[in-house]
PDB file of C-alpha atoms (C1' of nucleotides) in Angstrom:
ATOM      1  CA  MET A   1     125.123 129.577  61.369  1.00 41.00           C
ATOM      2  CA  THR A   2     126.585 130.124  64.694  1.00 38.00           C
ATOM      3  CA  VAL A   3     127.837 133.451  63.328  1.00 42.00           C
ATOM      4  CA  ALA A   4     124.186 134.753  63.608  1.00 43.00           C
ATOM      5  CA  ILE A   5     124.168 133.712  67.291  1.00 44.00           C
ATOM      6  CA  THR A   6     127.165 135.565  68.122  1.00 49.00           C
ATOM      7  CA  ARG A   7     125.736 138.819  67.559  1.00 57.00           C
ATOM      8  CA  PHE A   8     123.492 138.353  70.593  1.00 66.00           C
ATOM      9  CA  GLN A   9     125.556 135.883  72.605  1.00 70.00           C
ATOM     10  CA  ALA A  10     127.157 138.824  74.482  1.00 72.00           C
ATOM     11  CA  LYS A  11     123.749 140.029  75.673  1.00 74.00           C
ATOM     12  CA  ILE A  12     122.518 136.720  76.518  1.00 76.00           C
ATOM     13  CA  SER A  13     125.369 134.947  78.018  1.00 75.00           C
ATOM     14  CA  GLY A  14     127.612 137.856  79.233  1.00 69.00           C
ATOM     15  CA  TYR A  15     130.795 139.122  78.274  1.00 63.00           C
ATOM     16  CA  SER A  16     133.420 136.436  78.782  1.00 53.00           C
ATOM     17  CA  GLY A  17     136.199 138.859  78.177  1.00 51.00           C
ATOM     18  CA  ASP A  18     137.119 138.971  81.881  1.00 48.00           C
ATOM     19  CA  GLY A  19     136.117 136.766  84.478  1.00 49.00           C
ATOM     20  CA  PRO A  20     133.350 134.135  84.715  1.00 53.00           C
ATOM     21  CA  GLY A  21     131.200 135.779  82.088  1.00 62.00           C
ATOM     22  CA  LEU A  22     127.676 135.025  83.141  1.00 65.00           C
ATOM     23  CA  GLU A  23     127.431 137.878  85.813  1.00 68.00           C
ATOM     24  CA  ASN A  24     128.868 140.246  83.339  1.00 76.00           C
ATOM     25  CA  CYS A  25     125.705 140.039  81.252  1.00 85.00           C
ATOM     26  CA  PRO A  26     124.317 143.653  80.917  1.00 88.00           C
ATOM     27  CA  VAL A  27     120.729 142.325  80.585  1.00 89.00           C
ATOM     28  CA  ARG A  28     120.900 140.327  83.778  1.00 91.00           C
ATOM     29  CA  THR A  29     122.711 143.066  85.752  1.00 92.00           C
ATOM     30  CA  VAL A  30     119.999 145.733  84.998  1.00 94.00           C
ATOM     31  CA  ILE A  31     116.820 143.769  84.395  1.00 93.00           C
ATOM     32  CA  ASP A  32     117.050 141.330  87.184  1.00 92.00           C
ATOM     33  CA  HIS A  33     117.084 144.152  89.698  1.00 93.00           C
ATOM     34  CA  ILE A  34     114.036 146.170  88.078  1.00 94.00           C
ATOM     35  CA  GLY A  35     112.177 143.039  87.587  1.00 92.00           C
ATOM     36  CA  GLY A  36     110.948 143.085  91.221  1.00 92.00           C
ATOM     37  CA  LYS A  37     107.261 143.421  91.914  1.00 94.00           C
ATOM     38  CA  TRP A  38     107.578 147.132  92.911  1.00 96.00           C
ATOM     39  CA  SER A  39     110.595 148.718  91.445  1.00 96.00           C
ATOM     40  CA  THR A  40     109.024 149.809  88.114  1.00 95.00           C
ATOM     41  CA  LEU A  41     106.013 151.286  89.999  1.00 95.00           C
ATOM     42  CA  ILE A  42     108.222 153.292  92.347  1.00 96.00           C
ATOM     43  CA  LEU A  43     110.379 154.409  89.388  1.00 96.00           C
ATOM     44  CA  LEU A  44     107.325 155.601  87.580  1.00 95.00           C
ATOM     45  CA  ALA A  45     106.048 157.571  90.626  1.00 95.00           C
ATOM     46  CA  LEU A  46     109.445 159.252  91.151  1.00 96.00           C
ATOM     47  CA  SER A  47     109.829 160.153  87.519  1.00 95.00           C
ATOM     48  CA  GLU A  48     107.177 162.635  88.064  1.00 92.00           C
ATOM     49  CA  LYS A  49     108.589 164.593  90.802  1.00 94.00           C
ATOM     50  CA  PRO A  50     110.327 163.787  94.352  1.00 97.00           C
ATOM     51  CA  TYR A  51     108.172 162.062  96.915  1.00 97.00           C
ATOM     52  CA  ARG A  52     108.245 161.325 100.521  1.00 97.00           C
ATOM     53  CA  PHE A  53     107.810 158.095 102.099  1.00 98.00           C
ATOM     54  CA  GLY A  54     104.375 158.399 103.115  1.00 97.00           C
ATOM     55  CA  GLU A  55     103.272 159.902  99.877  1.00 96.00           C
ATOM     56  CA  LEU A  56     104.684 156.980  97.949  1.00 96.00           C
ATOM     57  CA  ARG A  57     102.760 154.530 100.264  1.00 95.00           C
ATOM     58  CA  ARG A  58      99.543 156.399  99.408  1.00 92.00           C
ATOM     59  CA  LEU A  59     100.433 156.418  95.796  1.00 91.00           C
ATOM     60  CA  VAL A  60     100.944 152.604  95.725  1.00 92.00           C
ATOM     61  CA  PRO A  61      98.054 151.502  97.896  1.00 90.00           C
ATOM     62  CA  ASP A  62      98.830 147.895  98.240  1.00 92.00           C
ATOM     63  CA  ILE A  63     102.477 147.993  99.022  1.00 95.00           C
ATOM     64  CA  SER A  64     103.711 146.982 102.449  1.00 97.00           C
ATOM     65  CA  GLN A  65     105.885 149.378 104.305  1.00 97.00           C
ATOM     66  CA  ARG A  66     108.573 146.764 104.407  1.00 97.00           C
ATOM     67  CA  MET A  67     108.683 146.274 100.585  1.00 98.00           C
ATOM     68  CA  LEU A  68     108.386 150.218 100.055  1.00 98.00           C
ATOM     69  CA  THR A  69     111.681 150.469 102.286  1.00 98.00           C
ATOM     70  CA  GLN A  70     113.368 147.748 100.668  1.00 98.00           C
ATOM     71  CA  THR A  71     112.537 148.728  97.137  1.00 98.00           C
ATOM     72  CA  LEU A  72     113.746 152.186  97.642  1.00 98.00           C
ATOM     73  CA  ARG A  73     116.963 150.959  99.349  1.00 98.00           C
ATOM     74  CA  ASP A  74     117.588 148.787  96.040  1.00 97.00           C
ATOM     75  CA  LEU A  75     116.864 151.974  94.004  1.00 98.00           C
ATOM     76  CA  GLU A  76     119.273 153.900  96.031  1.00 98.00           C
ATOM     77  CA  ARG A  77     121.879 151.117  95.896  1.00 97.00           C
ATOM     78  CA  ASP A  78     121.708 150.839  92.188  1.00 97.00           C
ATOM     79  CA  GLY A  79     122.178 154.604  91.758  1.00 98.00           C
ATOM     80  CA  TYR A  80     118.673 155.459  90.517  1.00 98.00           C
ATOM     81  CA  ALA A  81     117.273 157.308  93.482  1.00 98.00           C
ATOM     82  CA  LEU A  82     118.724 159.719  96.000  1.00 98.00           C
ATOM     83  CA  ARG A  83     117.501 159.629  99.800  1.00 98.00           C
ATOM     84  CA  THR A  84     117.478 163.020 101.558  1.00 98.00           C
ATOM     85  CA  VAL A  85     116.675 163.214 105.110  1.00 97.00           C
ATOM     86  CA  PHE A  86     115.376 166.462 106.579  1.00 96.00           C
ATOM     87  CA  PRO A  87     116.050 166.623 110.263  1.00 92.00           C
ATOM     88  CA  THR A  88     112.664 167.991 111.193  1.00 91.00           C
ATOM     89  CA  LYS A  89     110.452 166.790 114.065  1.00 87.00           C
ATOM     90  CA  PRO A  90     108.919 164.368 112.939  1.00 90.00           C
ATOM     91  CA  PRO A  91     111.693 163.661 110.394  1.00 93.00           C
ATOM     92  CA  SER A  92     110.875 163.721 106.726  1.00 96.00           C
ATOM     93  CA  VAL A  93     112.562 161.782 103.988  1.00 98.00           C
ATOM     94  CA  GLU A  94     112.463 162.603 100.223  1.00 98.00           C
ATOM     95  CA  TYR A  95     113.307 160.666  97.454  1.00 98.00           C
ATOM     96  CA  ARG A  96     114.246 161.735  94.002  1.00 98.00           C
ATOM     97  CA  LEU A  97     115.590 160.201  90.819  1.00 98.00           C
ATOM     98  CA  THR A  98     119.320 160.718  90.012  1.00 98.00           C
ATOM     99  CA  GLU A  99     120.453 161.344  86.549  1.00 98.00           C
ATOM    100  CA  LEU A 100     121.045 157.701  86.147  1.00 98.00           C
ATOM    101  CA  GLY A 101     117.605 157.012  87.374  1.00 98.00           C
ATOM    102  CA  GLN A 102     115.928 159.529  85.015  1.00 98.00           C
ATOM    103  CA  SER A 103     117.882 158.127  81.952  1.00 98.00           C
ATOM    104  CA  LEU A 104     116.662 154.452  83.057  1.00 98.00           C
ATOM    105  CA  PHE A 105     113.242 155.688  83.148  1.00 96.00           C
ATOM    106  CA  ALA A 106     113.515 157.270  79.729  1.00 96.00           C
ATOM    107  CA  ALA A 107     114.437 154.047  78.468  1.00 96.00           C
ATOM    108  CA  LEU A 108     111.821 152.266  80.218  1.00 95.00           C
ATOM    109  CA  CYS A 109     109.202 154.609  78.951  1.00 94.00           C
ATOM    110  CA  GLY A 110     108.764 152.770  75.667  1.00 95.00           C
ATOM    111  CA  LEU A 111     107.979 149.557  77.405  1.00 96.00           C
ATOM    112  CA  LEU A 112     105.526 151.175  79.814  1.00 93.00           C
ATOM    113  CA  ASP A 113     103.670 152.848  77.016  1.00 93.00           C
ATOM    114  CA  TRP A 114     103.574 149.503  75.314  1.00 95.00           C
ATOM    115  CA  ALA A 115     102.122 147.906  78.260  1.00 94.00           C
ATOM    116  CA  GLU A 116      99.438 150.440  78.556  1.00 90.00           C
ATOM    117  CA  ALA A 117      98.534 150.085  74.769  1.00 94.00           C
ATOM    118  CA  ASN A 118      98.638 146.344  74.638  1.00 95.00           C
ATOM    119  CA  TYR A 119      97.835 144.960  78.159  1.00 93.00           C
ATOM    120  CA  LEU A 120      94.376 143.971  76.896  1.00 94.00           C
ATOM    121  CA  ALA A 121      95.633 142.000  74.165  1.00 96.00           C
ATOM    122  CA  VAL A 122      97.817 140.152  76.591  1.00 96.00           C
ATOM    123  CA  LYS A 123      94.992 139.555  79.011  1.00 94.00           C
ATOM    124  CA  GLU A 124      93.040 138.210  76.210  1.00 96.00           C
ATOM    125  CA  ALA A 125      95.766 135.863  74.959  1.00 97.00           C
ATOM    126  CA  ARG A 126      96.045 134.421  78.465  1.00 95.00           C
ATOM    127  CA  ARG A 127      92.335 133.706  78.523  1.00 95.00           C
ATOM    128  CA  SER A 128      92.323 132.069  75.205  1.00 96.00           C
ATOM    129  CA  PHE A 129      95.359 129.886  76.160  1.00 95.00           C
ATOM    130  CA  ASP A 130      93.916 128.839  79.444  1.00 93.00           C
ATOM    131  CA  GLU A 131      90.630 127.966  77.608  1.00 92.00           C
ATOM    132  CA  ARG A 132      92.294 125.927  75.126  1.00 91.00           C
ATOM    133  CA  ASN A 133      94.239 124.011  77.605  1.00 88.00           C
ATOM    134  CA  ALA A 134      91.271 123.364  79.907  1.00 77.00           C
TER     135      ALA A 134
ATOM    136  CA  MET B   1      98.597 168.834  94.843  1.00 40.00           C
ATOM    137  CA  THR B   2      96.920 165.637  94.506  1.00 39.00           C
ATOM    138  CA  VAL B   3      96.279 166.860  90.993  1.00 42.00           C
ATOM    139  CA  ALA B   4      99.872 165.957  89.903  1.00 43.00           C
ATOM    140  CA  ILE B   5      99.564 162.527  91.295  1.00 44.00           C
ATOM    141  CA  THR B   6      96.547 161.858  89.080  1.00 49.00           C
ATOM    142  CA  ARG B   7      98.236 161.948  85.954  1.00 58.00           C
ATOM    143  CA  PHE B   8     100.132 158.581  86.783  1.00 67.00           C
ATOM    144  CA  GLN B   9      97.578 157.162  89.171  1.00 72.00           C
ATOM    145  CA  ALA B  10      96.069 155.089  86.677  1.00 73.00           C
ATOM    146  CA  LYS B  11      99.484 153.408  85.513  1.00 76.00           C
ATOM    147  CA  ILE B  12     100.519 153.059  89.190  1.00 77.00           C
ATOM    148  CA  SER B  13      97.283 151.761  90.954  1.00 77.00           C
ATOM    149  CA  GLY B  14      95.227 150.498  88.065  1.00 70.00           C
ATOM    150  CA  TYR B  15      92.187 151.626  86.305  1.00 63.00           C
ATOM    151  CA  SER B  16      89.321 151.429  88.853  1.00 55.00           C
ATOM    152  CA  GLY B  17      86.833 152.165  86.046  1.00 53.00           C
ATOM    153  CA  ASP B  18      85.493 148.787  86.163  1.00 49.00           C
ATOM    154  CA  GLY B  19      86.137 146.239  88.952  1.00 49.00           C
ATOM    155  CA  PRO B  20      88.626 146.071  91.682  1.00 54.00           C
ATOM    156  CA  GLY B  21      91.266 148.104  89.983  1.00 63.00           C
ATOM    157  CA  LEU B  22      94.526 146.832  90.898  1.00 66.00           C
ATOM    158  CA  GLU B  23      94.801 143.961  88.708  1.00 69.00           C
ATOM    159  CA  ASN B  24      93.801 146.145  85.830  1.00 77.00           C
ATOM    160  CA  CYS B  25      97.184 147.996  86.178  1.00 86.00           C
ATOM    161  CA  PRO B  26      98.701 147.881  82.689  1.00 89.00           C
ATOM    162  CA  VAL B  27     102.298 148.012  84.203  1.00 90.00           C
ATOM    163  CA  ARG B  28     101.666 145.195  86.451  1.00 91.00           C
ATOM    164  CA  THR B  29      99.911 143.016  83.951  1.00 92.00           C
ATOM    165  CA  VAL B  30     102.864 143.184  81.320  1.00 94.00           C
ATOM    166  CA  ILE B  31     105.882 143.931  83.540  1.00 93.00           C
ATOM    167  CA  ASP B  32     105.196 141.350  86.240  1.00 92.00           C
ATOM    168  CA  HIS B  33     105.340 138.482  83.709  1.00 93.00           C
ATOM    169  CA  ILE B  34     108.438 139.573  81.893  1.00 93.00           C
ATOM    170  CA  GLY B  35     110.233 140.276  84.999  1.00 90.00           C
ATOM    171  CA  GLY B  36     111.096 136.716  85.491  1.00 91.00           C
ATOM    172  CA  LYS B  37     114.734 135.675  85.551  1.00 93.00           C
ATOM    173  CA  TRP B  38     114.731 134.257  81.860  1.00 95.00           C
ATOM    174  CA  SER B  39     111.808 135.828  79.960  1.00 96.00           C
ATOM    175  CA  THR B  40     113.697 138.766  78.522  1.00 95.00           C
ATOM    176  CA  LEU B  41     116.789 136.647  77.697  1.00 94.00           C
ATOM    177  CA  ILE B  42     114.683 134.246  75.769  1.00 96.00           C
ATOM    178  CA  LEU B  43     112.669 137.038  74.103  1.00 96.00           C
ATOM    179  CA  LEU B  44     115.964 138.715  73.101  1.00 95.00           C
ATOM    180  CA  ALA B  45     117.125 135.249  71.498  1.00 95.00           C
ATOM    181  CA  LEU B  46     113.800 134.640  69.477  1.00 96.00           C
ATOM    182  CA  SER B  47     113.825 138.211  68.451  1.00 95.00           C
ATOM    183  CA  GLU B  48     116.838 137.303  66.035  1.00 92.00           C
ATOM    184  CA  LYS B  49     115.182 134.327  64.416  1.00 94.00           C
ATOM    185  CA  PRO B  50     113.180 131.104  65.418  1.00 97.00           C
ATOM    186  CA  TYR B  51     115.016 128.709  67.637  1.00 97.00           C
ATOM    187  CA  ARG B  52     114.464 125.061  68.574  1.00 97.00           C
ATOM    188  CA  PHE B  53     114.514 123.859  72.179  1.00 98.00           C
ATOM    189  CA  GLY B  54     117.902 122.610  72.210  1.00 96.00           C
ATOM    190  CA  GLU B  55     119.378 125.660  70.473  1.00 95.00           C
ATOM    191  CA  LEU B  56     117.805 127.829  73.056  1.00 95.00           C
ATOM    192  CA  ARG B  57     119.434 125.618  75.791  1.00 95.00           C
ATOM    193  CA  ARG B  58     122.849 126.293  74.385  1.00 92.00           C
ATOM    194  CA  LEU B  59     122.278 129.815  73.820  1.00 91.00           C
ATOM    195  CA  VAL B  60     121.539 130.313  77.520  1.00 91.00           C
ATOM    196  CA  PRO B  61     123.948 127.979  79.182  1.00 89.00           C
ATOM    197  CA  ASP B  62     122.909 128.163  82.795  1.00 91.00           C
ATOM    198  CA  ILE B  63     119.114 127.794  82.294  1.00 95.00           C
ATOM    199  CA  SER B  64     117.560 124.440  83.490  1.00 96.00           C
ATOM    200  CA  GLN B  65     115.384 122.592  81.157  1.00 97.00           C
ATOM    201  CA  ARG B  66     112.515 122.877  83.412  1.00 97.00           C
ATOM    202  CA  MET B  67     112.774 126.720  83.427  1.00 97.00           C
ATOM    203  CA  LEU B  68     113.173 126.814  79.676  1.00 98.00           C
ATOM    204  CA  THR B  69     110.060 124.869  79.296  1.00 98.00           C
ATOM    205  CA  GLN B  70     108.169 126.877  81.687  1.00 97.00           C
ATOM    206  CA  THR B  71     109.427 130.239  80.266  1.00 98.00           C
ATOM    207  CA  LEU B  72     108.460 129.247  76.784  1.00 98.00           C
ATOM    208  CA  ARG B  73     105.032 128.100  77.991  1.00 97.00           C
ATOM    209  CA  ASP B  74     104.521 131.649  79.671  1.00 97.00           C
ATOM    210  CA  LEU B  75     105.630 133.418  76.552  1.00 98.00           C
ATOM    211  CA  GLU B  76     103.184 131.291  74.593  1.00 98.00           C
ATOM    212  CA  ARG B  77     100.446 131.907  77.065  1.00 97.00           C
ATOM    213  CA  ASP B  78     100.888 135.756  76.969  1.00 97.00           C
ATOM    214  CA  GLY B  79     100.741 135.586  73.198  1.00 98.00           C
ATOM    215  CA  TYR B  80     104.542 136.537  72.672  1.00 98.00           C
ATOM    216  CA  ALA B  81     105.642 133.089  71.157  1.00 98.00           C
ATOM    217  CA  LEU B  82     104.426 130.482  68.891  1.00 98.00           C
ATOM    218  CA  ARG B  83     105.081 126.911  69.343  1.00 98.00           C
ATOM    219  CA  THR B  84     105.075 124.544  66.381  1.00 97.00           C
ATOM    220  CA  VAL B  85     105.810 120.758  66.573  1.00 97.00           C
ATOM    221  CA  PHE B  86     107.239 119.084  63.555  1.00 95.00           C
ATOM    222  CA  PRO B  87     106.421 115.531  63.707  1.00 92.00           C
ATOM    223  CA  THR B  88     109.878 114.167  62.618  1.00 92.00           C
ATOM    224  CA  LYS B  89     111.703 111.377  64.497  1.00 88.00           C
ATOM    225  CA  PRO B  90     113.115 112.525  66.848  1.00 90.00           C
ATOM    226  CA  PRO B  91     110.400 115.329  67.083  1.00 93.00           C
ATOM    227  CA  SER B  92     111.647 118.927  66.720  1.00 96.00           C
ATOM    228  CA  VAL B  93     109.947 121.921  68.160  1.00 98.00           C
ATOM    229  CA  GLU B  94     110.297 125.420  66.921  1.00 98.00           C
ATOM    230  CA  TYR B  95     109.568 128.677  68.735  1.00 98.00           C
ATOM    231  CA  ARG B  96     109.042 132.040  66.973  1.00 98.00           C
ATOM    232  CA  LEU B  97     107.834 135.280  68.198  1.00 98.00           C
ATOM    233  CA  THR B  98     104.337 136.254  67.070  1.00 98.00           C
ATOM    234  CA  GLU B  99     103.550 139.756  65.898  1.00 98.00           C
ATOM    235  CA  LEU B 100     102.583 140.791  69.432  1.00 98.00           C
ATOM    236  CA  GLY B 101     105.974 139.319  70.776  1.00 98.00           C
ATOM    237  CA  GLN B 102     107.796 141.236  68.146  1.00 97.00           C
ATOM    238  CA  SER B 103     106.226 144.352  69.168  1.00 98.00           C
ATOM    239  CA  LEU B 104     106.887 143.950  72.627  1.00 98.00           C
ATOM    240  CA  PHE B 105     110.455 143.130  71.900  1.00 96.00           C
ATOM    241  CA  ALA B 106     110.712 146.486  69.776  1.00 96.00           C
ATOM    242  CA  ALA B 107     109.454 148.378  72.970  1.00 96.00           C
ATOM    243  CA  LEU B 108     111.868 146.456  75.088  1.00 95.00           C
ATOM    244  CA  CYS B 109     114.859 147.370  73.011  1.00 94.00           C
ATOM    245  CA  GLY B 110     115.239 150.680  74.488  1.00 95.00           C
ATOM    246  CA  LEU B 111     115.683 149.210  77.847  1.00 95.00           C
ATOM    247  CA  LEU B 112     118.144 146.488  76.545  1.00 93.00           C
ATOM    248  CA  ASP B 113     120.330 149.101  74.784  1.00 93.00           C
ATOM    249  CA  TRP B 114     120.302 151.151  78.085  1.00 95.00           C
ATOM    250  CA  ALA B 115     121.335 148.121  80.086  1.00 94.00           C
ATOM    251  CA  GLU B 116     124.288 147.394  77.737  1.00 90.00           C
ATOM    252  CA  ALA B 117     125.311 151.176  77.872  1.00 94.00           C
ATOM    253  CA  ASN B 118     124.986 151.669  81.530  1.00 96.00           C
ATOM    254  CA  TYR B 119     125.393 148.410  83.360  1.00 93.00           C
ATOM    255  CA  LEU B 120     128.989 149.259  84.322  1.00 94.00           C
ATOM    256  CA  ALA B 121     127.865 152.339  86.020  1.00 97.00           C
ATOM    257  CA  VAL B 122     125.140 150.439  88.036  1.00 97.00           C
ATOM    258  CA  LYS B 123     127.778 147.859  88.946  1.00 95.00           C
ATOM    259  CA  GLU B 124     129.897 150.699  90.278  1.00 96.00           C
ATOM    260  CA  ALA B 125     127.025 152.410  92.022  1.00 97.00           C
ATOM    261  CA  ARG B 126     126.499 149.197  93.915  1.00 96.00           C
ATOM    262  CA  ARG B 127     129.996 148.793  94.732  1.00 95.00           C
ATOM    263  CA  SER B 128     130.067 152.281  96.129  1.00 96.00           C
ATOM    264  CA  PHE B 129     126.876 152.024  98.084  1.00 96.00           C
ATOM    265  CA  ASP B 130     128.087 148.783  99.704  1.00 94.00           C
ATOM    266  CA  GLU B 131     131.357 150.358 100.615  1.00 93.00           C
ATOM    267  CA  ARG B 132     129.609 153.270 102.272  1.00 92.00           C
ATOM    268  CA  ASN B 133     127.475 150.925 104.358  1.00 89.00           C
ATOM    269  CA  ALA B 134     130.031 148.601 105.379  1.00 79.00           C
TER     270      ALA B 134
ATOM    271  C1'  DC C   1     114.995 115.456  71.085  1.00 55.59           C
ATOM    272  C1'  DG C   2     111.827 117.786  73.932  1.00 55.59           C
ATOM    273  C1'  DG C   3     109.712 117.484  77.217  1.00 55.59           C
ATOM    274  C1'  DG C   4     106.940 115.813  82.063  1.00 55.59           C
ATOM    275  C1'  DA C   5     107.035 114.364  87.201  1.00 55.59           C
ATOM    276  C1'  DT C   6     108.816 114.916  91.603  1.00 55.59           C
ATOM    277  C1'  DC C   7     111.146 116.674  95.500  1.00 55.59           C
ATOM    278  C1'  DC C   8     113.294 120.412  97.760  1.00 55.59           C
ATOM    279  C1'  DG C   9     116.022 124.640  99.258  1.00 55.59           C
ATOM    280  C1'  DC C  10     115.904 129.531  98.913  1.00 55.59           C
ATOM    281  C1'  DC C  11     113.930 134.051  99.226  1.00 55.59           C
ATOM    282  C1'  DG C  12     110.686 137.604  97.781  1.00 55.59           C
ATOM    283  C1'  DC C  13     107.070 139.344  99.850  1.00 55.59           C
ATOM    284  C1'  DG C  14     103.408 140.033 103.392  1.00 55.59           C
ATOM    285  C1'  DA C  15     101.797 140.738 108.174  1.00 55.59           C
ATOM    286  C1'  DT C  16     102.546 142.251 112.668  1.00 55.59           C
ATOM    287  C1'  DA C  17     104.844 144.435 116.364  1.00 55.59           C
ATOM    288  C1'  DC C  18     108.041 147.753 117.988  1.00 55.59           C
ATOM    289  C1'  DT C  19     111.340 152.283 117.871  1.00 55.59           C
ATOM    290  C1'  DG C  20     113.590 157.345 117.450  1.00 55.59           C
TER     291       DG C  20
ATOM    292  C1'  DC D   1     106.724 159.974 110.239  1.00 55.59           C
ATOM    293  C1'  DA D   2     110.012 156.763 108.717  1.00 55.59           C
ATOM    294  C1'  DG D   3     111.643 153.418 109.408  1.00 55.59           C
ATOM    295  C1'  DT D   4     113.789 148.272 111.940  1.00 55.59           C
ATOM    296  C1'  DA D   5     113.002 143.270 113.779  1.00 55.59           C
ATOM    297  C1'  DT D   6     110.786 138.969 113.499  1.00 55.59           C
ATOM    298  C1'  DC D   7     108.088 135.382 111.680  1.00 55.59           C
ATOM    299  C1'  DG D   8     106.064 132.741 108.253  1.00 55.59           C
ATOM    300  C1'  DC D   9     104.281 131.313 103.761  1.00 55.59           C
ATOM    301  C1'  DG D  10     104.058 130.574  98.805  1.00 55.59           C
ATOM    302  C1'  DG D  11     106.302 130.135  94.851  1.00 55.59           C
ATOM    303  C1'  DC D  12     110.360 130.546  91.801  1.00 55.59           C
ATOM    304  C1'  DG D  13     113.965 128.076  90.360  1.00 55.59           C
ATOM    305  C1'  DG D  14     117.529 124.089  90.516  1.00 55.59           C
ATOM    306  C1'  DA D  15     118.508 118.976  90.593  1.00 55.59           C
ATOM    307  C1'  DT D  16     117.371 114.453  89.296  1.00 55.59           C
ATOM    308  C1'  DC D  17     114.759 110.910  87.121  1.00 55.59           C
ATOM    309  C1'  DC D  18     111.595 109.102  83.536  1.00 55.59           C
ATOM    310  C1'  DC D  19     109.133 109.058  79.027  1.00 55.59           C
ATOM    311  C1'  DG D  20     107.600 108.773  73.793  1.00 55.59           C
TER     312       DG D  20
END
DNA sequence: CGGGATCCGCCGCGATACTG
DNA sequence: CAGTATCGCGGCGGATCCCG
């Protein structure tokens, strides 16, 4: 009975092979960081082609410049995005996905497609639930 | 030039066809809610088989009982999970995925597998980035 | 056993102002 | 143009106590 659990234990609780265990959980390591409010949106934008800072701002109208900066930094830190500064005047900075970022996006695509196909059902489920618990 | 953007505009900025637009964005509607700290973990656990409240607590050792309750409520509200109460003494409550939840999980699998395969590379990228910016 | 109620710290995120 | 600095709020999430 606990045998069935074991198959997923590693993904859920982490690998206790070396160290504390919980912070070695693959799911947490990756998902926790792309679970932010803007990460997937920026990833989606950059999947198409490299963009400059200002272009990304216009692409995502309601992101603050502070959060765009921070999101891009996080993506860069995790190895998903590459930041290139062109020393022009005024300076221009280009962001593009790395190989790792592209492969992450490929894995993310299934979820994004699902979201597009099913978000109406989700919204309806929410509405229905809220109505039942009025 | 802006033509290239248009292809993704809907997914990023939402469908402005009817209403304000931004809250009609499929990505935001779905991803924002499963981006929580525990949602994917519980989804992963329930994908294997139905579980009871206490079993889930043991499966995810470091979740508080408050957050487990709330996460399960959210999953139920979005139509991903089904809550069944058995009026035994003491009562037992079972959680299982709905069809919608199972299909979401199927779409999520690609990402989970990617996380398992690449989380070491991500951790290394982080370490390297932090070192460069010391 | 499976919660609900309450209190509270942390931090994600936004708004605004300033800079090279 | 592409950021940095500072301030402040709301809400996520943890700890604790109580209940049927």
